[in-house]
Each structure stands twice: as C-alpha cells, then as structure tokens.
mmCIF file of C-alpha atoms in Angstrom:
data_model
loop_
_atom_site.group_PDB
_atom_site.id
_atom_site.type_symbol
_atom_site.label_atom_id
_atom_site.label_comp_id
_atom_site.label_asym_id
_atom_site.label_seq_id
_atom_site.Cartn_x
_atom_site.Cartn_y
_atom_site.Cartn_z
ATOM 1 C CA MET A 24 20.997 -4.436 3.692
ATOM 2 C CA MET A 25 19.943 -1.031 4.090
ATOM 3 C CA ASN A 26 19.120 -1.549 7.665
ATOM 4 C CA LEU A 27 21.778 -3.563 8.260
ATOM 5 C CA LYS A 28 24.330 -0.631 6.961
ATOM 6 C CA LEU A 29 22.996 1.880 9.467
ATOM 7 C CA ALA A 30 22.375 -0.607 12.187
ATOM 8 C CA THR A 31 25.754 -1.520 12.229
ATOM 9 C CA VAL A 32 26.844 2.942 11.855
ATOM 10 C CA PHE A 33 24.219 2.948 15.041
ATOM 11 C CA ALA A 34 25.757 0.857 17.112
ATOM 12 C CA ASN A 35 29.752 1.688 16.175
ATOM 13 C CA MET A 36 28.444 5.445 17.291
ATOM 14 C CA ALA A 37 27.358 3.552 20.537
ATOM 15 C CA GLU A 38 30.652 2.065 21.037
ATOM 16 C CA LEU A 39 32.709 5.867 20.049
ATOM 17 C CA SER A 40 30.576 7.268 22.307
ATOM 18 C CA LYS A 41 31.466 5.989 25.190
ATOM 19 C CA GLN A 42 35.125 6.531 24.421
ATOM 20 C CA LYS A 43 34.721 9.413 24.236
ATOM 21 C CA ASP A 44 32.480 10.593 27.704
ATOM 22 C CA GLY A 45 29.117 9.822 26.259
ATOM 23 C CA GLY A 46 26.988 9.851 28.511
ATOM 24 C CA ALA A 47 24.891 6.014 29.372
ATOM 25 C CA LYS A 48 21.652 7.347 28.389
ATOM 26 C CA THR A 49 23.247 8.490 24.939
ATOM 27 C CA VAL A 50 24.998 4.819 24.456
ATOM 28 C CA ILE A 51 21.920 3.534 25.059
ATOM 29 C CA ASP A 52 20.034 5.356 23.134
ATOM 30 C CA PHE A 53 22.152 5.146 19.809
ATOM 31 C CA THR A 54 22.286 0.858 21.197
ATOM 32 C CA ARG A 55 18.392 0.652 21.309
ATOM 33 C CA ALA A 56 17.810 2.620 17.819
ATOM 34 C CA ALA A 57 20.482 -0.091 16.524
ATOM 35 C CA ARG A 58 18.337 -2.981 17.343
ATOM 36 C CA SER A 59 15.086 -1.766 16.333
ATOM 37 C CA ILE A 60 16.968 -0.938 12.935
ATOM 38 C CA ARG A 61 18.538 -3.810 12.344
ATOM 39 C CA ASP A 62 15.310 -6.076 13.734
ATOM 40 C CA PHE A 63 13.036 -4.095 11.089
ATOM 41 C CA PRO A 64 11.396 -6.270 8.278
ATOM 42 C CA GLY A 65 10.848 -3.850 5.740
ATOM 43 C CA ASN A 66 12.526 -1.292 3.628
ATOM 44 C CA LEU A 67 13.937 1.782 6.009
ATOM 45 C CA GLU A 68 13.604 4.319 3.644
ATOM 46 C CA ASP A 69 9.883 4.083 2.518
ATOM 47 C CA SER A 70 9.375 3.941 6.286
ATOM 48 C CA TYR A 71 10.718 7.256 6.192
ATOM 49 C CA LYS A 72 9.132 8.600 3.230
ATOM 50 C CA LYS A 73 5.962 7.285 4.863
ATOM 51 C CA GLY A 74 7.045 8.933 8.022
ATOM 52 C CA THR A 75 6.160 5.508 9.973
ATOM 53 C CA LEU A 76 10.102 5.150 11.327
ATOM 54 C CA LYS A 77 9.690 7.410 14.155
ATOM 55 C CA CYS A 78 7.479 4.739 15.431
ATOM 56 C CA LEU A 79 9.748 1.549 15.569
ATOM 57 C CA PRO A 80 10.923 1.156 19.101
ATOM 58 C CA GLY A 81 13.662 2.784 19.986
ATOM 59 C CA ILE A 82 13.747 5.814 17.448
ATOM 60 C CA ILE A 83 13.764 8.607 19.800
ATOM 61 C CA PRO A 84 13.707 11.910 18.318
ATOM 62 C CA GLU A 85 17.441 12.275 18.326
ATOM 63 C CA MET A 86 17.853 8.720 16.498
ATOM 64 C CA TYR A 87 15.262 9.872 14.252
ATOM 65 C CA GLY A 88 16.882 13.068 13.308
ATOM 66 C CA TYR A 89 20.038 11.298 12.674
ATOM 67 C CA LEU A 90 18.198 9.086 10.636
ATOM 68 C CA SER A 91 16.301 11.876 8.889
ATOM 69 C CA GLU A 92 20.451 13.214 8.510
ATOM 70 C CA TYR A 93 20.762 10.205 6.734
ATOM 71 C CA PHE A 94 17.861 9.663 4.085
ATOM 72 C CA GLU A 95 18.332 13.284 2.670
ATOM 73 C CA THR A 96 22.256 13.440 2.795
ATOM 74 C CA GLY A 97 23.534 10.052 2.572
ATOM 75 C CA LYS A 98 25.420 10.360 6.121
ATOM 76 C CA ILE A 99 25.633 11.405 9.236
ATOM 77 C CA ARG A 100 27.732 14.495 10.642
ATOM 78 C CA PHE A 101 27.916 13.495 14.235
ATOM 79 C CA TYR A 102 28.845 9.800 12.510
ATOM 80 C CA GLU A 103 31.905 11.514 10.670
ATOM 81 C CA GLU A 104 32.728 13.507 13.605
ATOM 82 C CA LEU A 105 33.519 10.436 15.979
ATOM 83 C CA LYS A 106 35.314 8.287 13.025
ATOM 84 C CA GLY A 107 37.976 11.874 12.423
ATOM 85 C CA ASP A 108 39.227 11.172 15.638
ATOM 86 C CA TYR A 109 39.489 7.165 15.534
ATOM 87 C CA SER A 110 39.950 4.328 11.643
ATOM 88 C CA GLU A 111 37.047 2.619 10.624
ATOM 89 C CA GLU A 112 39.377 0.134 11.409
ATOM 90 C CA LEU A 113 39.230 0.865 15.244
ATOM 91 C CA ILE A 114 34.909 -0.931 15.390
ATOM 92 C CA LYS A 115 36.622 -4.167 13.848
ATOM 93 C CA PHE A 116 39.756 -3.966 17.403
ATOM 94 C CA ILE A 117 36.351 -4.229 20.132
ATOM 95 C CA ARG A 118 35.420 -7.456 18.280
ATOM 96 C CA ILE A 119 37.844 -9.311 19.320
ATOM 97 C CA SER A 120 36.910 -11.486 21.768
ATOM 98 C CA GLY A 121 39.047 -11.757 24.298
ATOM 99 C CA LEU A 122 39.685 -8.046 24.594
ATOM 100 C CA GLY A 123 38.356 -5.104 26.195
ATOM 101 C CA LYS A 124 37.563 -1.629 25.029
ATOM 102 C CA LYS A 125 39.773 -0.129 27.369
ATOM 103 C CA ARG A 126 42.326 -2.723 26.080
ATOM 104 C CA ILE A 127 41.219 -2.102 22.663
ATOM 105 C CA PHE A 128 41.867 1.641 22.896
ATOM 106 C CA ALA A 129 45.111 1.375 24.754
ATOM 107 C CA ILE A 130 46.336 -1.017 21.277
ATOM 108 C CA TYR A 131 45.081 1.643 19.578
ATOM 109 C CA GLU A 132 46.439 4.868 21.250
ATOM 110 C CA ILE A 133 49.691 3.548 22.674
ATOM 111 C CA LEU A 134 51.145 1.163 20.077
ATOM 112 C CA GLY A 135 48.722 3.022 17.222
ATOM 113 C CA ALA A 136 47.472 -0.237 15.294
ATOM 114 C CA LYS A 137 45.549 0.976 12.806
ATOM 115 C CA ASP A 138 43.877 -1.673 11.205
ATOM 116 C CA ILE A 139 44.664 -6.196 12.346
ATOM 117 C CA ALA A 140 47.435 -7.035 10.009
ATOM 118 C CA ASP A 141 48.961 -3.477 11.911
ATOM 119 C CA LEU A 142 48.155 -5.002 14.787
ATOM 120 C CA LYS A 143 49.689 -8.665 14.126
ATOM 121 C CA GLU A 144 52.944 -6.575 12.628
ATOM 122 C CA LYS A 145 53.328 -4.925 15.940
ATOM 123 C CA ILE A 146 52.762 -7.901 17.905
#
C-alpha cells in the first residue's frame, strides 16, 4: 500500500511539474521514480532503512532525497508546495479520458471547477 501511495505522489509531482514549467528531464525523473516505486515488490520503508532503496532503477539522488524526506518527516515539502497551487482533485481531472492536460488546466483555471462534482455542475 505504501508503494502505491508514494508512486502516486511521484506521478502527481510529474504532472504538476509539467504545469509549473518543470523541465522535461525533471518530469521524466519523477515518472521513472514513480514506476520504480510502484513496481517494487518489497517494502519501501524497509529498503530505505537497509540503504538499498537508492539502488532501484530510476531512483537518482534527487528522487532519493524526496523519499528520504518522506520517510523522515512523513511528507515531501516540494510536493506540498506544488499542491498548494492546485487542489488534489486536479490530478483526477488530468486522468479523465479524452481531455488533454491543457484543457484540464484551462477548465481548472477558467471555470474554477475544483472537483468532479463542481465540473459536472458547471457543465
């Protein structure tokens, strides 16, 4: 369960970094880390404590730093800052089939739809 939660956080950081003009390399790094975390068969926290987490494919030093921060503090400050500008529901919007990311951000910013229910109401 921890793997899926952290994989989702990293995938969200990738998506939000795209909107914040994060470089392509940064987005790719977050995406690779998310996949490695999602596909890791063991317990991430145990791997972190043993020092083997940084050996996973896609876990470059920057991504390892975010994971370390999470295991030490229970959150990732960079992710909290990214989320500060957008609601959690924005990521759910991004995953709506048939709508591109540019349209999703336009809906979010222009219509002010903050969640799926709000979007349905405004439509």
